[in-house]
Short mmCIF file of C-alpha atoms in Angstrom, two decimals:
data_model
loop_
_atom_site.label_atom_id
_atom_site.label_comp_id
_atom_site.label_asym_id
_atom_site.label_seq_id
_atom_site.Cartn_x
_atom_site.Cartn_y
_atom_site.Cartn_z
CA MET A 264 32.59 32.56 25.71
CA LYS A 265 34.02 32.11 21.77
CA VAL A 266 32.85 28.58 21.86
CA PHE A 267 29.50 29.76 22.86
CA ILE A 268 29.15 32.40 20.22
CA PHE A 269 29.98 29.52 17.73
CA GLY A 270 27.73 27.25 18.97
CA LEU A 271 24.82 30.01 18.57
CA PHE A 272 25.71 30.84 15.24
CA ALA A 273 25.73 27.30 13.86
CA PHE A 274 22.03 27.19 14.85
CA LEU A 275 21.13 30.31 13.10
CA PRO A 276 20.35 28.79 9.44
CA ALA A 277 18.09 26.42 10.47
CA VAL A 278 16.14 28.89 13.08
CA PHE A 279 15.95 31.90 10.82
CA ALA A 280 15.71 30.24 7.38
CA ALA A 281 14.43 32.69 4.70
CA PHE A 282 11.71 31.77 2.73
CA GLY A 283 12.12 32.40 -1.30
CA VAL A 284 13.60 31.12 -4.45
CA THR A 285 17.44 31.31 -5.24
CA THR A 286 19.11 30.07 -8.66
CA SER A 287 22.73 29.19 -9.15
CA GLY A 288 23.73 27.59 -12.34
CA SER A 289 21.08 24.77 -13.07
CA ASN A 290 19.73 24.55 -9.59
CA MET A 291 16.65 26.28 -8.43
CA VAL A 292 16.24 26.16 -4.58
CA VAL A 293 13.18 26.91 -2.86
CA ASP A 294 13.12 27.30 0.88
CA SER A 295 9.84 27.04 2.82
CA GLY A 296 11.17 28.91 5.60
CA ALA A 297 10.37 26.10 7.80
CA GLY A 298 13.21 23.36 7.07
CA LEU A 299 12.30 22.23 3.85
CA LEU A 300 14.76 22.85 0.88
CA THR A 301 13.73 21.67 -2.44
CA THR A 302 16.20 21.72 -5.53
CA ILE A 303 14.97 21.65 -8.88
CA ASN A 304 17.05 21.59 -12.24
CA THR A 305 16.26 24.53 -14.34
CA GLY A 306 16.76 22.30 -17.49
CA SER A 307 14.64 19.17 -16.94
CA GLY A 308 12.34 20.36 -14.08
CA ASP A 309 13.10 17.37 -12.00
CA ILE A 310 13.40 17.80 -8.25
CA THR A 311 17.33 16.69 -7.47
CA SER A 312 17.32 17.39 -3.95
CA MET A 313 14.80 17.66 -0.88
CA THR A 314 16.05 18.13 2.49
CA TYR A 315 14.21 18.45 5.49
CA ASN A 316 15.84 19.85 9.03
CA GLY A 317 19.04 18.76 7.04
CA LYS A 318 18.03 15.19 6.41
CA GLN A 319 18.28 14.36 2.47
CA LEU A 320 15.17 12.71 1.58
CA GLN A 321 15.82 12.69 -2.30
CA ASP A 322 17.53 9.74 -4.01
CA SER A 323 20.48 10.59 -5.50
CA SER A 324 20.43 8.24 -8.53
CA LYS A 325 16.83 8.89 -9.78
CA PHE A 326 14.72 12.25 -9.22
CA THR A 327 11.39 13.25 -8.53
CA GLN A 328 9.60 14.07 -11.73
CA LEU A 329 6.58 14.12 -13.65
CA SER A 330 5.88 11.05 -16.08
CA SER A 331 9.39 9.51 -16.73
CA GLY A 332 10.65 13.00 -16.85
CA LEU A 333 10.10 15.51 -19.17
CA GLY A 334 13.32 15.80 -20.85
CA SER A 335 13.70 19.40 -21.59
CA ALA A 336 11.58 22.14 -19.98
CA THR A 337 11.81 25.59 -19.24
CA VAL A 338 11.49 26.53 -15.72
CA THR A 339 10.60 29.74 -14.16
CA SER A 340 9.84 31.23 -10.90
CA SER A 341 7.79 33.89 -9.08
CA VAL A 342 7.42 35.16 -5.43
CA ALA A 343 4.53 37.26 -4.42
CA ASN A 344 2.45 37.59 -0.89
CA SER A 345 4.88 34.95 0.70
CA ILE A 346 4.04 32.19 -2.34
CA ALA A 347 6.60 30.94 -4.42
CA VAL A 348 5.45 29.28 -7.93
CA ILE A 349 7.93 27.30 -9.91
CA THR A 350 6.55 26.80 -13.22
CA ILE A 351 7.70 24.12 -15.63
CA ARG A 352 6.85 24.02 -19.22
CA THR A 353 7.03 21.88 -22.41
CA SER A 354 4.95 22.31 -25.41
CA THR A 355 1.99 20.19 -23.94
CA ILE A 356 2.76 20.18 -20.04
CA THR A 357 2.79 22.90 -17.66
CA HIS A 358 3.64 21.81 -14.20
CA TYR A 359 3.54 23.88 -10.95
CA TYR A 360 5.27 23.37 -7.76
CA ILE A 361 3.84 26.04 -5.11
CA VAL A 362 5.32 26.65 -1.68
CA ARG A 363 3.77 28.83 0.88
CA SER A 364 6.08 30.55 3.40
CA GLY A 365 6.35 28.58 6.99
CA THR A 366 4.41 25.44 5.37
CA ASN A 367 6.75 22.03 4.42
CA THR A 368 4.13 21.39 1.68
CA LEU A 369 4.62 21.27 -1.97
CA TYR A 370 1.23 22.06 -3.59
CA ILE A 371 1.40 20.76 -7.00
CA GLY A 372 -0.73 21.33 -10.19
CA THR A 373 -0.44 19.62 -13.55
CA TYR A 374 -1.80 21.10 -16.92
CA ALA A 375 -1.50 18.60 -19.90
CA SER A 376 -2.83 19.45 -23.25
CA ALA A 377 -1.89 15.91 -24.35
CA GLU A 378 -0.90 12.86 -22.85
CA PRO A 379 2.94 12.63 -22.41
CA THR A 380 4.82 11.05 -24.94
CA VAL A 381 7.53 10.00 -22.34
CA GLY A 382 5.12 7.71 -20.20
CA GLU A 383 2.02 7.67 -18.16
CA LEU A 384 0.79 11.02 -16.62
CA ARG A 385 2.11 10.34 -12.85
CA PHE A 386 3.91 12.30 -10.45
CA ILE A 387 6.47 10.10 -8.95
CA ALA A 388 8.72 10.98 -6.09
CA ARG A 389 11.79 8.95 -5.97
CA LEU A 390 12.99 9.02 -2.54
CA SER A 391 15.78 8.19 -0.21
CA LYS A 392 15.15 4.28 1.12
CA SER A 393 17.80 5.07 3.48
CA ALA A 394 15.77 8.13 4.96
CA LEU A 395 12.24 6.83 4.18
CA PRO A 396 12.60 2.94 4.81
CA ASN A 397 8.87 2.19 5.57
CA GLY A 398 6.33 2.31 2.71
CA ILE A 399 3.63 -0.09 2.21
CA PRO A 400 4.66 -3.55 3.01
CA ALA A 401 2.74 -5.26 0.14
CA ALA A 402 4.57 -3.04 -2.73
CA GLU A 403 8.22 -3.72 -1.11
CA MET A 404 9.82 -5.89 -3.91
CA ASN A 405 13.59 -4.98 -3.54
CA GLY A 406 15.52 -7.83 -3.74
CA GLY A 407 12.63 -9.94 -5.21
CA THR A 408 12.51 -12.16 -8.33
CA ALA A 409 9.95 -11.32 -10.84
CA ILE A 410 7.15 -13.78 -11.41
CA GLU A 411 4.63 -12.01 -13.72
CA GLY A 412 5.84 -9.30 -16.23
CA SER A 413 8.33 -6.70 -14.53
CA ASP A 414 6.05 -5.92 -11.81
CA VAL A 415 5.14 -8.82 -9.71
CA PHE A 416 7.83 -10.18 -7.60
CA LEU A 417 8.65 -13.01 -5.07
CA VAL A 418 10.05 -11.72 -1.72
CA ASN A 419 11.01 -14.26 0.90
CA GLY A 420 8.07 -16.61 -0.39
CA GLN A 421 5.52 -13.77 -0.43
CA THR A 422 4.18 -11.94 -3.75
CA ARG A 423 4.63 -8.24 -3.99
CA SER A 424 3.94 -5.51 -6.60
CA LYS A 425 3.40 -1.88 -6.62
CA PHE A 426 0.12 -2.63 -7.86
CA TYR A 427 -0.78 -3.96 -4.41
CA SER A 428 -0.35 -0.30 -2.81
CA SER A 429 -3.59 1.08 -4.69
CA VAL A 430 -6.44 2.16 -2.95
CA ARG A 431 -9.87 3.26 -4.70
CA PHE A 432 -9.86 6.78 -5.39
CA ILE A 433 -12.75 7.32 -3.43
CA GLN A 434 -11.04 6.35 -0.27
CA ASP A 435 -7.54 7.78 -1.36
CA GLN A 436 -6.60 11.15 -0.12
CA VAL A 437 -3.60 10.64 1.81
CA HIS A 438 -0.71 8.12 1.22
CA GLY A 439 3.03 8.05 2.13
CA VAL A 440 6.29 6.84 3.48
CA THR A 441 8.25 7.45 6.64
CA GLY A 442 11.53 7.28 8.47
CA SER A 443 12.80 8.28 11.60
CA GLY A 444 11.41 11.63 12.47
CA VAL A 445 10.11 12.15 9.06
CA GLY A 446 7.21 11.31 6.61
CA VAL A 447 6.43 12.17 3.14
CA TYR A 448 2.89 11.96 2.20
CA MET A 449 0.93 12.80 -1.16
CA ILE A 450 -2.55 14.39 -0.35
CA ILE A 451 -5.26 14.40 -3.31
CA PRO A 452 -7.79 16.85 -1.56
CA GLY A 453 -11.19 18.10 -2.92
CA VAL A 454 -11.14 18.07 -6.72
CA GLY A 455 -7.80 16.31 -6.94
CA TYR A 456 -9.21 13.55 -9.07
CA GLU A 457 -11.54 15.54 -11.41
CA THR A 458 -9.29 15.41 -14.47
CA SER A 459 -8.09 11.79 -13.99
CA SER A 460 -10.33 8.80 -15.47
CA GLY A 461 -11.67 5.62 -14.21
CA GLY A 462 -14.42 6.71 -11.79
CA PRO A 463 -14.87 6.36 -8.00
CA PHE A 464 -13.44 2.91 -7.81
CA PHE A 465 -10.63 2.85 -9.80
CA ARG A 466 -7.18 2.34 -8.11
CA ASP A 467 -3.90 2.92 -9.22
CA ILE A 468 0.21 2.70 -7.74
CA ASN A 469 0.90 4.65 -4.71
CA ASN A 470 4.34 3.39 -3.80
CA GLN A 471 6.98 0.82 -4.86
CA GLY A 472 10.01 -0.15 -2.58
CA SER A 473 12.81 -0.89 -4.50
CA ALA A 474 16.49 0.68 -4.16
CA GLN A 475 14.46 3.70 -4.07
CA GLN A 476 11.34 4.70 -2.15
CA GLU A 477 8.97 5.52 -4.88
CA LEU A 478 5.57 7.41 -3.99
CA TYR A 479 3.11 7.99 -6.71
CA PHE A 480 0.10 9.95 -7.80
CA TYR A 481 -1.26 8.70 -10.87
CA MET A 482 -3.28 10.74 -13.26
CA ASN A 483 -3.82 8.81 -15.78
CA SER A 484 -2.78 5.05 -16.97
CA ASN A 485 -3.90 1.96 -18.70
CA HIS A 486 -3.85 0.04 -15.63
CA GLU A 487 -7.41 -1.61 -16.13
CA GLN A 488 -8.84 1.69 -17.62
CA THR A 489 -12.18 1.42 -18.60
CA GLU A 490 -12.83 4.62 -19.80
CA THR A 491 -10.82 7.30 -22.12
CA TYR A 492 -8.17 9.70 -20.61
CA ARG A 493 -9.15 13.34 -19.94
CA THR A 494 -6.73 16.32 -20.40
CA GLY A 495 -6.52 19.76 -18.83
CA PHE A 496 -5.68 20.85 -15.36
CA PHE A 497 -4.81 17.90 -12.76
CA GLY A 498 -5.16 18.65 -9.19
CA PRO A 499 -4.60 20.42 -7.04
CA TYR A 500 -2.60 17.77 -5.35
CA ALA A 501 0.35 18.11 -2.66
CA MET A 502 3.49 16.29 -1.39
CA ALA A 503 3.57 17.05 2.40
CA VAL A 504 6.66 16.69 4.40
CA THR A 505 6.03 16.12 8.29
CA ALA A 506 7.87 14.76 11.42
CA GLY A 507 6.24 11.50 10.58
CA SER A 508 2.48 11.66 11.18
CA ALA A 509 -0.11 11.70 8.37
CA PRO A 510 -1.53 15.06 7.49
CA SER A 511 -5.11 15.61 6.87
CA GLY A 512 -6.48 15.12 3.58
CA SER A 513 -8.59 18.21 3.78
CA LEU A 514 -5.89 20.37 2.46
CA ASP A 515 -7.04 24.24 2.18
CA THR A 516 -5.77 24.83 -1.74
CA SER A 517 -8.40 27.88 -1.68
CA PHE A 518 -5.24 30.40 -1.98
CA MET A 519 -4.50 28.73 -5.41
CA ASP A 520 -7.46 30.54 -6.80
CA ASN A 521 -5.63 33.68 -7.24
CA LEU A 522 -2.55 32.41 -8.89
CA GLY A 523 -3.33 32.47 -12.52
CA LEU A 524 -2.50 28.81 -13.04
CA GLN A 525 -3.35 27.11 -16.37
CA GLY A 526 -6.29 25.55 -16.97
CA TYR A 527 -7.29 26.08 -13.16
CA VAL A 528 -10.85 26.67 -12.21
CA ALA A 529 -11.17 28.84 -9.08
CA ALA A 530 -14.47 28.24 -6.53
CA SER A 531 -16.31 31.25 -7.78
CA GLY A 532 -16.38 29.48 -11.42
CA ARG A 533 -17.93 26.06 -10.00
CA GLY A 534 -21.55 25.00 -9.19
CA ALA A 535 -23.07 21.92 -7.15
CA VAL A 536 -25.75 19.42 -7.45
CA SER A 537 -28.15 18.38 -4.67
CA GLY A 538 -30.61 15.36 -5.25
CA THR A 539 -32.37 12.31 -3.85
CA TYR A 540 -32.16 8.68 -4.98
CA SER A 541 -34.52 5.56 -4.30
CA GLY A 542 -34.65 2.03 -5.00
CA THR A 543 -31.01 0.65 -4.02
CA LEU A 544 -30.33 -2.62 -1.99
CA SER A 545 -30.43 -1.89 1.99
CA GLY A 546 -27.33 -2.17 3.49
CA GLN A 547 -25.14 -1.48 0.45
CA PRO A 548 -23.01 1.74 0.21
CA VAL A 549 -24.42 4.47 -2.16
CA THR A 550 -22.24 6.51 -4.54
CA ILE A 551 -23.24 9.10 -6.76
CA GLY A 552 -20.81 9.52 -9.64
CA PHE A 553 -20.77 12.41 -12.36
CA LYS A 554 -18.85 12.20 -15.58
CA ASN A 555 -18.36 14.02 -18.87
CA SER A 556 -15.38 14.41 -21.29
CA ALA A 557 -13.65 17.07 -18.99
CA ALA A 558 -14.12 15.84 -15.68
CA GLN A 559 -15.43 13.42 -13.08
CA TYR A 560 -16.74 13.57 -9.42
CA TRP A 561 -18.33 11.52 -6.93
CA ILE A 562 -20.23 11.89 -3.48
CA ALA A 563 -21.60 9.35 -0.97
CA GLY A 564 -25.23 9.15 -0.58
CA SER A 565 -26.80 9.13 2.73
CA GLY A 566 -30.34 8.53 3.69
CA GLY A 567 -31.66 9.06 0.29
CA SER A 568 -29.88 12.43 -0.65
CA PHE A 569 -26.53 13.81 -1.50
CA THR A 570 -25.14 17.05 -2.52
CA ARG A 571 -21.77 17.48 -4.51
CA THR A 572 -19.88 21.08 -4.40
CA SER A 573 -17.11 22.37 -6.42
CA MET A 574 -18.13 20.68 -9.76
CA LYS A 575 -16.91 22.54 -13.13
CA PRO A 576 -19.81 23.89 -15.09
CA GLY A 577 -21.13 21.37 -17.83
CA THR A 578 -23.59 18.69 -18.48
CA TYR A 579 -22.75 15.44 -16.67
CA ALA A 580 -24.35 11.86 -17.13
CA VAL A 581 -24.85 10.62 -13.57
CA THR A 582 -24.73 7.34 -12.18
CA LEU A 583 -26.57 5.86 -8.98
CA PHE A 584 -24.27 2.97 -7.67
CA GLN A 585 -25.16 -0.03 -5.54
CA GLY A 586 -21.90 -0.87 -4.19
CA GLU A 587 -19.75 -0.61 -7.08
CA ILE A 588 -22.65 -1.43 -9.50
CA GLU A 589 -24.44 0.84 -11.86
CA ALA A 590 -28.16 0.66 -10.55
CA GLY A 591 -29.60 4.01 -12.11
CA GLY A 592 -28.43 7.14 -14.10
CA GLY A 593 -29.69 10.42 -15.24
CA SER A 594 -28.16 13.81 -16.46
CA VAL A 595 -27.51 17.34 -14.82
CA THR A 596 -26.18 20.37 -15.88
CA VAL A 597 -23.84 22.54 -13.59
CA SER A 598 -23.72 26.46 -13.93
CA ALA A 599 -21.22 28.35 -11.88
CA GLY A 600 -22.67 29.84 -8.55
CA LYS A 601 -25.66 27.62 -8.81
CA THR A 602 -26.99 24.50 -7.24
CA SER A 603 -28.78 22.12 -9.63
CA SER A 604 -30.99 19.18 -8.70
CA VAL A 605 -31.56 15.59 -9.94
CA THR A 606 -33.66 12.73 -8.94
CA LEU A 607 -32.20 9.08 -9.29
CA THR A 608 -34.02 5.68 -9.02
CA SER A 609 -32.47 2.25 -9.22
CA SER A 610 -33.45 0.42 -12.24
CA LEU A 611 -31.41 -2.45 -11.54
CA SER A 612 -33.27 -5.77 -12.19
CA ARG A 613 -33.86 -7.28 -8.61
CA PRO A 614 -35.77 -10.53 -9.72
CA SER A 615 -37.48 -13.02 -7.27
CA VAL A 616 -34.93 -15.42 -7.01
CA ILE A 617 -35.07 -19.26 -6.02
CA TRP A 618 -31.25 -19.05 -4.90
CA SER A 619 -28.48 -16.53 -4.74
CA ILE A 620 -24.83 -16.74 -4.50
CA GLY A 621 -23.07 -13.37 -3.37
CA THR A 622 -24.63 -9.91 -3.29
CA VAL A 623 -25.30 -7.73 -6.45
CA ASP A 624 -23.00 -5.04 -5.39
CA GLY A 625 -20.38 -4.88 -8.39
CA THR A 626 -17.70 -6.70 -6.02
CA PRO A 627 -16.77 -10.44 -5.27
CA ALA A 628 -16.98 -9.31 -1.53
CA GLY A 629 -17.40 -12.52 0.73
CA PHE A 630 -16.33 -14.95 -1.99
CA LEU A 631 -13.01 -17.20 -1.70
CA ASN A 632 -9.81 -15.24 -1.53
CA ALA A 633 -11.74 -11.83 -2.09
CA ASP A 634 -10.47 -10.57 1.16
CA LYS A 635 -6.67 -11.15 -0.03
CA ILE A 636 -6.64 -10.29 -3.98
CA GLN A 637 -6.24 -6.66 -3.48
CA THR A 638 -2.76 -7.14 -1.79
CA ILE A 639 -1.32 -10.35 -2.97
CA HIS A 640 -1.08 -12.50 -6.21
CA PRO A 641 -3.34 -15.49 -7.02
CA SER A 642 -0.36 -17.52 -6.74
CA ASP A 643 0.72 -16.70 -3.50
CA THR A 644 0.68 -19.51 -0.78
CA ARG A 645 -1.46 -17.29 1.65
CA MET A 646 -4.42 -17.59 -0.62
CA SER A 647 -6.83 -20.43 0.18
CA ASN A 648 -6.94 -23.23 -2.58
CA TRP A 649 -8.97 -22.19 -5.85
CA GLY A 650 -10.28 -25.48 -6.60
CA PRO A 651 -12.16 -26.07 -8.90
CA VAL A 652 -14.90 -25.66 -6.38
CA THR A 653 -18.41 -27.72 -5.97
CA PHE A 654 -20.66 -25.37 -4.25
CA THR A 655 -23.95 -26.92 -2.82
CA VAL A 656 -26.95 -24.47 -2.69
CA GLY A 657 -28.38 -24.64 1.28
CA SER A 658 -25.18 -26.01 2.74
CA SER A 659 -21.88 -24.41 1.55
CA SER A 660 -20.83 -21.22 2.70
CA VAL A 661 -20.55 -18.10 0.66
CA SER A 662 -16.95 -17.96 1.21
CA SER A 663 -16.28 -21.18 -0.36
CA PHE A 664 -17.34 -19.95 -3.78
CA PRO A 665 -14.58 -18.73 -5.75
CA MET A 666 -14.19 -14.72 -6.39
CA ALA A 667 -12.47 -15.50 -9.42
CA GLN A 668 -12.26 -18.40 -12.15
CA PHE A 669 -9.37 -19.06 -14.09
CA LYS A 670 -9.48 -21.11 -17.52
CA ALA A 671 -6.10 -22.88 -16.69
CA VAL A 672 -6.67 -23.06 -13.07
CA ASN A 673 -10.00 -23.80 -11.31
CA ASN A 674 -12.10 -24.29 -14.23
CA PRO A 675 -15.17 -25.35 -14.00
CA THR A 676 -17.29 -24.30 -10.80
CA THR A 677 -19.79 -26.72 -10.03
CA ILE A 678 -23.27 -25.76 -8.40
CA LYS A 679 -25.36 -28.57 -6.94
CA TRP A 680 -28.78 -28.03 -6.04
CA THR A 681 -31.68 -29.78 -4.84
CA ALA A 682 -35.01 -28.74 -6.26
CA SER A 683 -38.82 -29.20 -5.44
CA SER A 684 -41.43 -29.81 -7.83
CA SER A 685 -42.51 -26.19 -7.70
CA GLN A 686 -39.02 -24.91 -8.51
CA ILE A 687 -38.50 -26.47 -11.75
CA GLY A 688 -39.72 -25.35 -15.27
CA ALA A 689 -38.06 -22.52 -17.52
CA ARG A 690 -35.72 -20.85 -15.44
CA THR A 691 -32.49 -18.16 -15.95
CA LEU A 692 -29.45 -18.46 -14.41
CA ARG A 693 -27.87 -15.13 -14.06
CA ILE A 694 -24.01 -14.70 -13.82
CA ARG A 695 -22.68 -11.02 -12.93
CA THR A 696 -18.84 -10.56 -13.40
CA THR A 697 -17.01 -7.24 -12.52
CA SER A 698 -13.82 -8.07 -14.71
CA ALA A 699 -12.52 -10.20 -17.69
CA PHE A 700 -9.32 -10.99 -18.85
CA ALA A 701 -8.26 -12.52 -22.29
CA GLY A 702 -11.88 -12.46 -23.47
CA GLY A 703 -13.02 -14.76 -20.58
CA ARG A 704 -16.70 -15.27 -19.96
CA PRO A 705 -19.06 -18.07 -18.62
CA GLN A 706 -20.88 -20.65 -20.51
CA ILE A 707 -23.25 -22.92 -18.48
CA THR A 708 -24.04 -26.65 -18.66
CA VAL A 709 -27.28 -27.61 -16.59
CA ASN A 710 -27.64 -31.25 -16.31
CA SER A 711 -27.86 -32.31 -19.94
CA PHE A 712 -28.52 -28.71 -21.41
CA THR A 713 -25.46 -26.70 -22.54
CA SER A 714 -25.85 -23.00 -23.51
CA ASN A 715 -24.84 -20.91 -26.31
CA ALA A 716 -21.52 -19.17 -25.86
CA PRO A 717 -21.66 -15.47 -25.11
CA ALA A 718 -19.88 -13.00 -27.21
CA ALA A 719 -16.76 -11.82 -25.72
CA PRO A 720 -16.90 -9.04 -23.28
CA THR A 721 -15.50 -5.41 -24.05
CA ALA A 722 -11.78 -5.99 -23.82
CA VAL A 723 -9.90 -3.85 -21.50
CA ASP A 724 -6.20 -3.55 -22.34
CA SER A 725 -4.45 -4.60 -18.97
CA ARG A 726 -4.22 -7.26 -16.73
CA GLY A 727 -6.50 -7.19 -13.77
CA VAL A 728 -7.11 -9.65 -10.93
CA THR A 729 -3.39 -10.56 -10.85
CA ARG A 730 -2.69 -6.86 -10.39
CA GLY A 731 -4.85 -6.41 -7.21
CA THR A 732 -8.07 -5.32 -8.65
CA TRP A 733 -11.40 -6.68 -9.53
CA ARG A 734 -12.79 -3.26 -10.95
CA GLY A 735 -13.17 -3.81 -14.69
CA LEU A 736 -16.48 -3.39 -16.85
CA ASN A 737 -19.49 -5.00 -14.96
CA GLN A 738 -21.34 -7.64 -17.16
CA VAL A 739 -24.37 -9.37 -16.63
CA TYR A 740 -25.17 -12.81 -18.60
CA ASP A 741 -28.48 -14.39 -18.57
CA PHE A 742 -28.76 -17.86 -19.54
CA ALA A 743 -32.45 -19.30 -20.26
CA ILE A 744 -32.75 -22.67 -19.21
CA PRO A 745 -35.55 -24.59 -21.22
CA SER A 746 -38.41 -25.97 -19.56
CA GLY A 747 -37.60 -29.73 -18.77
CA THR A 748 -34.23 -29.35 -18.02
CA LEU A 749 -34.35 -29.04 -14.45
CA VAL A 750 -35.77 -31.96 -12.11
CA ALA A 751 -37.42 -32.34 -8.94
CA GLY A 752 -34.11 -33.64 -6.94
CA SER A 753 -30.50 -33.48 -7.81
CA ASN A 754 -29.41 -30.89 -10.53
CA THR A 755 -26.09 -29.87 -11.34
CA PHE A 756 -24.76 -26.64 -12.90
CA THR A 757 -21.26 -26.17 -14.38
CA ILE A 758 -19.92 -22.86 -15.00
CA ASN A 759 -17.08 -22.77 -17.48
CA VAL A 760 -14.71 -19.80 -18.72
CA ILE A 761 -14.52 -19.90 -22.56
CA SER A 762 -12.48 -17.86 -24.60
CA GLY A 763 -10.72 -18.00 -27.99
CA SER A 764 -7.49 -17.04 -26.32
CA SER A 765 -5.38 -19.02 -24.06
CA GLY A 766 -2.62 -18.38 -21.40
CA ASP A 767 -1.15 -19.77 -18.63
CA THR A 768 -2.21 -20.41 -15.05
CA PHE A 769 -3.37 -17.13 -13.74
CA LEU A 770 -3.05 -15.25 -17.10
CA SER A 771 -5.33 -17.59 -18.69
CA PRO A 772 -8.78 -16.17 -19.62
CA ASN A 773 -10.74 -15.54 -16.55
CA ILE A 774 -13.48 -13.82 -14.76
CA VAL A 775 -14.23 -12.32 -11.52
CA PHE A 776 -17.69 -13.11 -10.00
CA ASP A 777 -20.27 -10.68 -8.66
CA SER A 778 -23.12 -12.95 -8.14
CA VAL A 779 -25.19 -15.89 -9.31
CA GLU A 780 -28.68 -16.20 -9.32
CA LEU A 781 -31.56 -18.22 -10.39
CA PHE A 782 -35.01 -17.04 -10.92
#
């Protein structure tokens, strides 16, 4: 009988765990009442322990924190209506952890009046690798040898990088890591990206497997960033702890409307936009993007119409995207509690072409190695040979045309074309690119004619394609081919990447192709 009673009481803490917040010394412990205990250091705001049903999920040497740690912070707590709010303040940051009774989820919001001086604006959970060994394979670099900077590694003959865990914002609502009987997931629901920068097709680090299992939500970074950073309230976002399965990305955060969070805009203070679009290329996904200095939003179009809800009041530039290329635009003003309207029409130049390579969609989809570039380095042995490539119009497969051209690797790309007498004369060769590095841009030679050198494109302060992204600034280069250059019969086009800069192999000046058209 005594043994039975002892066994019964041993289980009582887990079964009847008390929701709430307790503080002892520098440790503030938040108990979800459902098995999740989170310990926050009251001097820094770092999460130093996180246990789920008794299993320690937090790494013991590096902690879970904002940016690279806030250093010194003021940490306070409040509990009301079965909701615990932990507030972490510095002179420019107010960071919130919010726990609802009976829910093993940390709801998070971050207010930033300026970019942090201690690093990029990111939330990083440094978790126990033994408890959560399963991350994104392409981002597992533990035991590897650095081959580019300090962030691309060779592991057992394969390239790995935290950048290869990235997913386009428009698709990335849930990502996480798992272990035996447990999963930890970031959720970015609803308006979670509204204060970030880069638009719907921007992508950033989600995971890195090192001695720790690192799980991220990047809010602002210079990783191929194409617009200025925003400040204000970032989120809501969340870190959910489950028994292993991924949670829904449709996380209800409406309860946060009444918490008085700094910079937070409740549903009642938001409006919507409804509209129509036309003129985009059939078969291409359509996205409508909205942006101003304070916020960004997007919504997929379908059947020529769209409705975007939950927008902060203000005037927005509106972009109609065909694939990932800007096809049209407009402007709309959003008011709280109202639905505004806008009509969009594609103004993208669509000449009657003699021939084309690729689809005008702002991506290199379908080209050589485009199916691999987001998760492995260009030097990886799993890549097909980069060339230089000779492409013959009418017989070569589009998949043999290189998605990227590197000055020191596969320069030039040659196009062979047999013309009829009706196809010659003055023509234009149009080359569209989605990204450029180190001032790379194309210059062409057609038979005996060589074009002028275009001006260098707007610089983006980051490596791009070697970090697993083609999403830079879309560029279009039109080269006028004089009458008398093309001949009835065999013609040779040569595309060279030029630049005043230099670099080795895949860090040499380069471009990413969208399409090539002759008209």
